[in-house]
């Protein structure tokens, strides 16, 4: 039986870290992720964990310290948001290319400028090609559960990649929800000890990290890194299956909501899925056959699973909480288009850029998206595919 609590997303993530008791945390504060290292530092000070907490002078230094400790064989965590993640940019690529399974909680916040402290996905989406696994949470419960699973995923011998566990700034990070925690001993047994094969302090087989990679080897190393990302799919699903056995909570790469007989659907990431689900419940009561696919795992991208779900409907709206500035849509739209390319029975599709800088996403807003999809089905033509939701033109 789990432990029933009321926690914010930041508290829940910090509590998961406490249960796991990592070797090292390197961190620098930035809103809205500041509370995570703050809570965890209290656990360190109280002696509830024996983690080495490294307070540094910037987020670049935070990730640098994490790289150093993970390369030395220590299980390592951190947390950041927005411009903090951007300041880590160089080191994100270093961590991934060196196959260091650092776990980072990204509390999603708009990326400057203009400066804004509210939620969208521009920070983590900007890092989507850095080689990190990316897992997104809709609720505080999912933020906690994803954090517990992340270590098993990244540290798997077929993966050995860093993992970014994302949650929406303020919406989940600071809002308090009912949550069910696992007992400490269950989490410890589930996550297990970190036993890397090679690390700097292993005297039996000394290795180097960060050496210059010549043209004779660089391409092969990138191919291996790409293969690890592909292999992560099966590992994520296996870890989720084992997690369900101890928690009763089921997770996949995607979540389908009322998709069995849906004629139109939206694709969405993060907390806005909750608003969309409420919209669906209301419209279903009116006889509308609407559904939703929530992306839980963005990297590796679940192309096959997503295509199978969407090819059952007539029209789809992809909801992007980040801009790509490519003149035709956001990052999730581009990935979804690629997943559906060449598929038989592929639906008509449009993209909506929404919620940037914390713009409210209401049931009424999502309803207009479904109404637009209904018109697309009636007309047999998607029209303008690059759209904005609730923007003052």
CSV table of C-alpha atoms in Angstrom, one decimal:
chain,number,residue,atom,x,y,z
A,1,UNK,CA,0.0,0.0,0.0
A,2,UNK,CA,1.5,3.4,-1.0
A,3,UNK,CA,1.8,6.4,1.2
A,4,UNK,CA,-0.8,9.0,0.5
A,5,UNK,CA,0.4,12.6,0.6
A,6,UNK,CA,-0.2,16.1,-0.7
A,7,UNK,CA,2.8,17.5,-2.4
A,8,UNK,CA,3.9,20.0,-5.1
A,9,UNK,CA,5.7,18.6,-8.1
A,10,UNK,CA,9.0,20.0,-6.9
A,11,UNK,CA,8.5,18.4,-3.5
A,12,UNK,CA,7.6,15.1,-5.1
A,13,UNK,CA,10.7,15.1,-7.3
A,14,UNK,CA,13.0,16.0,-4.4
A,15,UNK,CA,11.4,13.3,-2.3
A,16,UNK,CA,12.1,10.7,-5.1
A,17,UNK,CA,15.7,11.9,-5.1
A,18,UNK,CA,15.8,11.4,-1.3
A,19,UNK,CA,14.5,7.9,-1.6
A,20,UNK,CA,17.1,7.1,-4.3
A,21,UNK,CA,19.9,8.7,-2.3
A,22,UNK,CA,22.2,9.6,-5.2
A,23,UNK,CA,26.0,10.0,-4.7
A,24,UNK,CA,26.2,13.6,-6.0
A,25,UNK,CA,23.9,16.6,-6.7
A,26,UNK,CA,25.4,19.6,-8.5
A,27,UNK,CA,23.0,22.5,-8.7
A,28,UNK,CA,22.5,26.2,-9.2
A,29,UNK,CA,19.1,27.8,-8.4
A,30,UNK,CA,16.7,29.2,-11.1
A,31,UNK,CA,12.9,29.7,-11.0
A,32,UNK,CA,10.8,27.6,-11.0
A,33,UNK,CA,13.2,24.6,-10.2
A,34,UNK,CA,14.9,26.3,-7.3
A,35,UNK,CA,12.9,24.4,-4.7
A,36,UNK,CA,14.2,21.0,-5.8
A,37,UNK,CA,17.8,21.6,-4.8
A,38,UNK,CA,16.5,23.6,-1.8
A,39,UNK,CA,14.4,20.7,-0.5
A,40,UNK,CA,17.2,18.2,-1.3
A,41,UNK,CA,19.8,20.4,0.5
A,42,UNK,CA,17.7,20.1,3.6
A,43,UNK,CA,17.8,16.3,3.3
A,44,UNK,CA,21.6,16.5,3.1
A,45,UNK,CA,21.8,18.9,6.0
A,46,UNK,CA,19.5,16.7,8.1
A,47,UNK,CA,21.5,13.6,7.4
A,48,UNK,CA,18.6,11.9,5.6
A,49,UNK,CA,20.9,11.2,2.6
A,50,UNK,CA,24.6,10.9,2.3
A,51,UNK,CA,24.7,12.7,-1.0
A,52,UNK,CA,27.6,15.1,-1.8
A,53,UNK,CA,25.8,18.4,-2.6
A,54,UNK,CA,27.9,20.7,-4.8
A,55,UNK,CA,26.8,24.3,-4.8
A,56,UNK,CA,28.3,26.0,-7.9
A,57,UNK,CA,28.4,29.4,-9.5
A,58,UNK,CA,26.3,28.7,-12.6
A,59,UNK,CA,24.3,26.1,-14.4
A,60,UNK,CA,27.2,25.5,-16.8
A,61,UNK,CA,29.2,24.6,-13.7
A,62,UNK,CA,26.4,22.5,-12.3
A,63,UNK,CA,26.3,20.3,-15.4
A,64,UNK,CA,30.1,20.3,-15.5
A,65,UNK,CA,30.3,19.0,-11.9
A,66,UNK,CA,27.7,16.4,-12.8
A,67,UNK,CA,29.7,15.2,-15.7
A,68,UNK,CA,32.8,14.9,-13.5
A,69,UNK,CA,31.1,13.0,-10.8
A,70,UNK,CA,29.2,10.6,-13.2
A,71,UNK,CA,32.5,10.0,-15.1
A,72,UNK,CA,34.0,9.1,-11.8
A,73,UNK,CA,31.4,6.4,-11.2
A,74,UNK,CA,28.9,8.3,-9.0
A,75,UNK,CA,25.1,8.4,-9.5
A,76,UNK,CA,24.4,12.0,-10.1
A,77,UNK,CA,21.3,14.3,-10.3
A,78,UNK,CA,20.5,18.0,-10.9
A,79,UNK,CA,17.6,20.2,-11.7
A,80,UNK,CA,17.2,23.4,-13.7
A,81,UNK,CA,14.8,25.5,-15.9
A,82,UNK,CA,14.8,27.8,-18.9
A,83,UNK,CA,18.0,29.9,-19.3
A,84,UNK,CA,19.7,27.6,-16.8
A,85,UNK,CA,19.2,24.7,-19.2
A,86,UNK,CA,20.4,27.0,-22.0
A,87,UNK,CA,23.6,27.8,-20.1
A,88,UNK,CA,24.2,24.1,-19.8
A,89,UNK,CA,23.9,23.7,-23.6
A,90,UNK,CA,27.5,22.8,-24.3
A,91,UNK,CA,27.7,20.4,-21.4
A,92,UNK,CA,24.4,18.6,-22.3
A,93,UNK,CA,26.0,17.4,-25.5
A,94,UNK,CA,29.2,16.4,-23.6
A,95,UNK,CA,27.2,14.4,-21.1
A,96,UNK,CA,25.3,12.5,-23.7
A,97,UNK,CA,28.2,11.9,-26.1
A,98,UNK,CA,30.2,10.5,-23.1
A,99,UNK,CA,27.3,8.2,-22.3
A,100,UNK,CA,26.9,9.5,-18.8
A,101,UNK,CA,23.5,8.6,-17.3
A,102,UNK,CA,22.9,11.8,-15.3
A,103,UNK,CA,19.3,12.5,-14.3
A,104,UNK,CA,18.0,16.0,-14.6
A,105,UNK,CA,14.6,17.4,-13.6
A,106,UNK,CA,13.7,20.1,-16.1
A,107,UNK,CA,11.0,22.4,-14.7
A,108,UNK,CA,9.8,23.8,-18.0
A,109,UNK,CA,9.8,27.5,-18.3
A,110,UNK,CA,9.8,29.9,-21.3
A,111,UNK,CA,13.3,30.7,-22.7
A,112,UNK,CA,14.3,34.3,-22.9
A,113,UNK,CA,13.6,36.6,-24.5
A,114,UNK,CA,11.8,38.7,-23.6
A,115,UNK,CA,12.3,37.4,-20.1
A,116,UNK,CA,9.4,35.3,-18.8
A,117,UNK,CA,9.3,33.0,-15.8
A,118,UNK,CA,6.1,31.1,-16.8
A,119,UNK,CA,5.6,27.8,-18.5
A,120,UNK,CA,6.1,26.6,-22.0
A,121,UNK,CA,8.4,23.9,-23.5
A,122,UNK,CA,10.9,26.1,-25.3
A,123,UNK,CA,13.8,25.1,-22.9
A,124,UNK,CA,13.6,21.3,-23.2
A,125,UNK,CA,12.5,21.4,-26.8
A,126,UNK,CA,15.5,23.5,-27.6
A,127,UNK,CA,17.7,20.7,-26.2
A,128,UNK,CA,15.7,17.9,-28.0
A,129,UNK,CA,18.7,17.0,-30.3
A,130,UNK,CA,21.3,17.0,-27.5
A,131,UNK,CA,21.2,13.2,-27.1
A,132,UNK,CA,19.2,13.2,-23.8
A,133,UNK,CA,16.2,11.0,-23.2
A,134,UNK,CA,13.2,13.2,-22.5
A,135,UNK,CA,10.2,12.1,-20.4
A,136,UNK,CA,7.3,14.5,-19.7
A,137,UNK,CA,4.8,14.5,-16.9
A,138,UNK,CA,1.1,15.6,-16.9
A,139,UNK,CA,0.7,15.6,-13.1
A,140,UNK,CA,2.7,15.7,-9.9
A,141,UNK,CA,2.2,11.9,-9.6
A,142,UNK,CA,3.8,11.4,-13.0
A,143,UNK,CA,6.7,13.7,-12.1
A,144,UNK,CA,7.4,11.5,-9.1
A,145,UNK,CA,6.9,8.2,-11.0
A,146,UNK,CA,9.0,9.3,-13.9
A,147,UNK,CA,11.9,10.4,-11.6
A,148,UNK,CA,11.9,7.0,-10.0
A,149,UNK,CA,12.0,5.2,-13.3
A,150,UNK,CA,14.6,7.5,-14.9
A,151,UNK,CA,17.6,6.1,-13.1
A,152,UNK,CA,16.8,2.5,-14.2
A,153,UNK,CA,16.4,3.7,-17.8
A,154,UNK,CA,19.5,5.8,-18.2
A,155,UNK,CA,21.8,3.4,-16.3
A,156,UNK,CA,20.7,0.3,-18.3
A,157,UNK,CA,23.7,-1.3,-20.0
A,158,UNK,CA,22.0,-1.0,-23.5
A,159,UNK,CA,21.3,2.7,-22.9
A,160,UNK,CA,23.8,4.6,-20.8
A,161,UNK,CA,22.4,8.0,-21.7
A,162,UNK,CA,21.4,11.0,-19.6
A,163,UNK,CA,17.7,11.4,-18.8
A,164,UNK,CA,15.7,14.7,-18.7
A,165,UNK,CA,12.5,14.3,-16.6
A,166,UNK,CA,10.3,17.3,-17.5
A,167,UNK,CA,7.4,18.9,-15.7
A,168,UNK,CA,5.5,22.1,-16.3
A,169,UNK,CA,6.7,25.1,-14.3
A,170,UNK,CA,4.3,26.4,-11.6
A,171,UNK,CA,1.5,24.3,-13.1
A,172,UNK,CA,2.8,21.1,-11.6
A,173,UNK,CA,6.0,22.3,-9.9
A,174,UNK,CA,4.3,24.5,-7.3
A,175,UNK,CA,0.7,23.3,-7.3
A,176,UNK,CA,-0.1,20.8,-4.6
A,177,UNK,CA,-1.9,17.6,-5.6
A,178,UNK,CA,-2.9,14.4,-3.9
A,179,UNK,CA,-0.1,11.9,-4.6
A,180,UNK,CA,0.8,8.3,-3.7
A,181,UNK,CA,4.4,7.7,-2.8
A,182,UNK,CA,6.1,4.4,-2.7
A,183,UNK,CA,7.7,3.1,0.4
A,184,UNK,CA,11.5,3.9,0.7
A,185,UNK,CA,12.5,0.2,0.7
A,186,UNK,CA,10.5,-0.4,-2.5
A,187,UNK,CA,12.1,2.5,-4.3
A,188,UNK,CA,15.6,1.4,-3.2
A,189,UNK,CA,15.0,-2.1,-4.3
A,190,UNK,CA,13.5,-1.0,-7.6
A,191,UNK,CA,16.3,1.4,-8.5
A,192,UNK,CA,19.1,-0.7,-7.1
A,193,UNK,CA,22.8,0.3,-6.9
A,194,UNK,CA,24.6,2.0,-9.7
A,195,UNK,CA,27.3,-0.3,-11.0
A,196,UNK,CA,29.0,1.3,-14.1
A,197,UNK,CA,31.3,-0.9,-16.1
A,198,UNK,CA,33.9,1.8,-16.7
A,199,UNK,CA,34.7,5.0,-14.8
A,200,UNK,CA,37.6,7.2,-14.0
A,201,UNK,CA,38.3,5.8,-10.6
A,202,UNK,CA,38.3,2.1,-11.6
A,203,UNK,CA,41.9,1.2,-11.2
A,204,UNK,CA,41.5,-2.2,-12.9
A,205,UNK,CA,40.6,-0.6,-16.2
A,206,UNK,CA,41.5,3.2,-16.3
A,207,UNK,CA,39.6,5.2,-19.0
A,208,UNK,CA,39.6,8.8,-20.2
A,209,UNK,CA,36.6,11.1,-20.8
A,210,UNK,CA,36.5,14.1,-23.1
A,211,UNK,CA,39.4,13.1,-25.3
A,212,UNK,CA,39.5,14.5,-28.9
A,213,UNK,CA,37.6,12.3,-31.3
A,214,UNK,CA,39.1,12.2,-34.7
A,215,UNK,CA,37.3,11.9,-38.0
A,216,UNK,CA,38.4,8.2,-38.1
A,217,UNK,CA,36.1,7.4,-35.1
A,218,UNK,CA,33.6,10.3,-34.5
A,219,UNK,CA,30.9,9.0,-36.9
A,220,UNK,CA,30.9,5.5,-35.4
A,221,UNK,CA,30.6,7.0,-31.9
A,222,UNK,CA,27.6,9.0,-33.0
A,223,UNK,CA,26.1,5.9,-34.6
A,224,UNK,CA,26.5,4.0,-31.3
A,225,UNK,CA,24.9,6.9,-29.4
A,226,UNK,CA,21.9,6.9,-31.8
A,227,UNK,CA,21.6,3.1,-31.4
A,228,UNK,CA,21.5,3.6,-27.6
A,229,UNK,CA,18.6,6.0,-28.0
A,230,UNK,CA,16.7,3.6,-30.2
A,231,UNK,CA,17.4,0.7,-27.7
A,232,UNK,CA,16.0,3.0,-24.9
A,233,UNK,CA,12.5,2.4,-26.2
A,234,UNK,CA,12.3,-1.2,-25.1
A,235,UNK,CA,14.1,-0.4,-21.9
A,236,UNK,CA,11.6,2.4,-21.0
A,237,UNK,CA,8.7,-0.1,-21.6
A,238,UNK,CA,10.3,-2.8,-19.6
A,239,UNK,CA,11.1,-0.5,-16.7
A,240,UNK,CA,7.5,0.8,-16.8
A,241,UNK,CA,6.2,-2.8,-16.6
A,242,UNK,CA,8.3,-3.5,-13.5
A,243,UNK,CA,7.2,-0.2,-12.0
A,244,UNK,CA,3.5,-1.1,-12.6
A,245,UNK,CA,4.1,-4.3,-10.6
A,246,UNK,CA,5.1,-2.3,-7.5
A,247,UNK,CA,2.9,0.7,-7.9
A,248,UNK,CA,-0.2,-0.4,-9.9
A,249,UNK,CA,0.3,2.6,-12.2
A,250,UNK,CA,0.7,1.9,-15.9
A,251,UNK,CA,3.0,3.9,-18.3
A,252,UNK,CA,3.9,3.7,-21.9
A,253,UNK,CA,5.6,5.8,-24.5
A,254,UNK,CA,2.3,7.5,-25.3
A,255,UNK,CA,-1.2,7.6,-23.7
A,256,UNK,CA,-4.3,7.2,-25.7
A,257,UNK,CA,-7.4,8.8,-24.3
A,258,UNK,CA,-10.9,7.9,-25.7
A,259,UNK,CA,-9.2,7.0,-29.1
A,260,UNK,CA,-11.1,3.7,-29.8
A,261,UNK,CA,-13.9,5.4,-31.9
A,262,UNK,CA,-12.5,8.9,-32.2
A,263,UNK,CA,-12.8,10.7,-35.5
A,264,UNK,CA,-10.7,13.7,-34.5
A,265,UNK,CA,-7.8,13.9,-32.0
A,266,UNK,CA,-5.1,16.2,-30.6
A,267,UNK,CA,-1.5,15.3,-29.8
A,268,UNK,CA,-0.2,17.1,-26.7
A,269,UNK,CA,2.6,17.0,-24.1
A,270,UNK,CA,2.5,17.9,-20.4
A,271,UNK,CA,-0.1,19.3,-18.0
A,272,UNK,CA,-2.3,20.7,-20.7
A,273,UNK,CA,-3.4,17.1,-21.4
A,274,UNK,CA,-5.5,17.4,-18.3
A,275,UNK,CA,-7.4,20.4,-19.7
A,276,UNK,CA,-7.8,18.6,-23.0
A,277,UNK,CA,-9.2,15.5,-21.2
A,278,UNK,CA,-11.8,17.6,-19.4
A,279,UNK,CA,-12.8,19.1,-22.8
A,280,UNK,CA,-13.1,15.6,-24.3
A,281,UNK,CA,-15.4,14.5,-21.4
A,282,UNK,CA,-17.7,17.4,-22.0
A,283,UNK,CA,-17.8,17.0,-25.8
A,284,UNK,CA,-18.3,13.2,-25.5
A,285,UNK,CA,-21.4,14.0,-23.4
A,286,UNK,CA,-22.6,16.0,-26.4
A,287,UNK,CA,-22.0,13.0,-28.7
A,288,UNK,CA,-18.7,14.3,-30.3
A,289,UNK,CA,-16.2,11.5,-31.1
A,290,UNK,CA,-13.0,13.3,-30.0
A,291,UNK,CA,-9.9,11.8,-28.5
A,292,UNK,CA,-6.3,12.6,-27.4
A,293,UNK,CA,-2.8,11.2,-27.7
A,294,UNK,CA,-0.4,12.3,-25.0
A,295,UNK,CA,3.3,12.1,-25.6
A,296,UNK,CA,5.0,10.9,-22.5
A,297,UNK,CA,8.4,10.1,-24.1
A,298,UNK,CA,9.6,12.6,-26.6
A,299,UNK,CA,13.1,11.2,-26.9
A,300,UNK,CA,13.3,8.5,-28.2
A,301,UNK,CA,10.3,9.6,-30.3
A,302,UNK,CA,7.5,7.0,-30.4
A,303,UNK,CA,6.9,7.2,-34.1
A,304,UNK,CA,5.4,3.8,-34.6
A,305,UNK,CA,3.1,4.0,-31.6
A,306,UNK,CA,1.9,7.5,-32.6
A,307,UNK,CA,1.3,6.6,-36.2
A,308,UNK,CA,-0.8,3.6,-35.2
A,309,UNK,CA,-2.9,5.7,-32.9
A,310,UNK,CA,-3.4,8.6,-35.3
A,311,UNK,CA,-4.1,6.6,-38.5
A,312,UNK,CA,-7.5,5.6,-37.0
A,313,UNK,CA,-8.8,9.2,-37.1
A,314,UNK,CA,-9.7,11.6,-39.9
A,315,UNK,CA,-8.1,14.9,-38.6
A,316,UNK,CA,-5.4,15.7,-36.0
A,317,UNK,CA,-4.3,18.9,-34.3
A,318,UNK,CA,-0.7,18.8,-32.9
A,319,UNK,CA,-0.3,21.1,-29.9
A,320,UNK,CA,3.1,22.7,-29.6
A,321,UNK,CA,4.0,24.7,-26.5
A,322,UNK,CA,7.2,25.8,-28.2
A,323,UNK,CA,8.1,27.6,-31.5
A,324,UNK,CA,10.6,26.3,-34.0
A,325,UNK,CA,10.7,29.5,-36.0
A,326,UNK,CA,10.9,27.4,-39.2
A,327,UNK,CA,7.9,29.1,-40.7
A,328,UNK,CA,5.7,26.0,-40.7
A,329,UNK,CA,5.1,24.8,-37.1
A,330,UNK,CA,6.6,23.6,-33.9
A,331,UNK,CA,8.9,20.7,-33.0
A,332,UNK,CA,6.2,18.2,-32.0
A,333,UNK,CA,4.4,18.9,-35.3
A,334,UNK,CA,7.6,18.2,-37.3
A,335,UNK,CA,8.1,14.9,-35.5
A,336,UNK,CA,4.5,13.9,-35.9
A,337,UNK,CA,4.6,14.7,-39.7
A,338,UNK,CA,7.7,12.5,-40.0
A,339,UNK,CA,6.1,9.7,-38.1
A,340,UNK,CA,3.1,9.7,-40.4
A,341,UNK,CA,5.0,10.2,-43.7
A,342,UNK,CA,4.0,7.6,-46.2
A,343,UNK,CA,1.5,5.9,-43.9
A,344,UNK,CA,-1.8,4.6,-45.4
A,345,UNK,CA,-4.9,6.3,-44.0
A,346,UNK,CA,-2.8,9.2,-42.6
A,347,UNK,CA,-5.1,11.9,-41.2
A,348,UNK,CA,-5.3,15.5,-42.3
A,349,UNK,CA,-3.2,17.5,-39.9
A,350,UNK,CA,-2.7,21.0,-38.5
A,351,UNK,CA,-0.4,22.5,-35.9
A,352,UNK,CA,-1.3,24.9,-33.1
A,353,UNK,CA,1.3,26.9,-31.3
A,354,UNK,CA,-0.2,27.6,-27.8
A,355,UNK,CA,0.5,28.5,-24.2
A,356,UNK,CA,3.8,30.4,-24.8
A,357,UNK,CA,5.0,32.3,-21.8
A,358,UNK,CA,2.3,30.8,-19.6
A,359,UNK,CA,-0.7,31.9,-21.7
A,360,UNK,CA,-3.7,30.2,-20.1
A,361,UNK,CA,-5.0,27.1,-21.8
A,362,UNK,CA,-8.7,26.7,-21.0
A,363,UNK,CA,-11.3,24.1,-21.8
A,364,UNK,CA,-12.9,26.7,-24.1
A,365,UNK,CA,-9.6,27.1,-26.0
A,366,UNK,CA,-9.3,23.4,-26.6
A,367,UNK,CA,-12.9,23.2,-27.7
A,368,UNK,CA,-12.2,25.6,-30.5
A,369,UNK,CA,-9.4,23.3,-31.7
A,370,UNK,CA,-11.8,20.3,-31.9
A,371,UNK,CA,-14.4,22.5,-33.6
A,372,UNK,CA,-11.8,23.5,-36.2
A,373,UNK,CA,-11.0,19.8,-36.7
A,374,UNK,CA,-14.7,19.0,-37.2
A,375,UNK,CA,-14.8,21.7,-40.0
A,376,UNK,CA,-11.6,20.2,-41.6
A,377,UNK,CA,-13.4,16.8,-41.8
A,378,UNK,CA,-16.5,18.4,-43.2
A,379,UNK,CA,-14.5,20.3,-45.8
A,380,UNK,CA,-12.1,17.6,-46.6
A,381,UNK,CA,-9.3,20.1,-46.6
A,382,UNK,CA,-7.0,21.1,-43.7
A,383,UNK,CA,-6.5,24.7,-44.9
A,384,UNK,CA,-3.8,26.7,-43.1
A,385,UNK,CA,-1.7,24.1,-41.2
A,386,UNK,CA,0.4,26.6,-39.2
A,387,UNK,CA,-1.9,28.1,-36.5
A,388,UNK,CA,-1.8,30.0,-33.2
A,389,UNK,CA,-4.3,29.4,-30.4
A,390,UNK,CA,-5.7,32.4,-28.4
A,391,UNK,CA,-3.3,34.9,-29.9
A,392,UNK,CA,-4.2,38.5,-30.5
A,393,UNK,CA,-3.3,38.9,-34.2
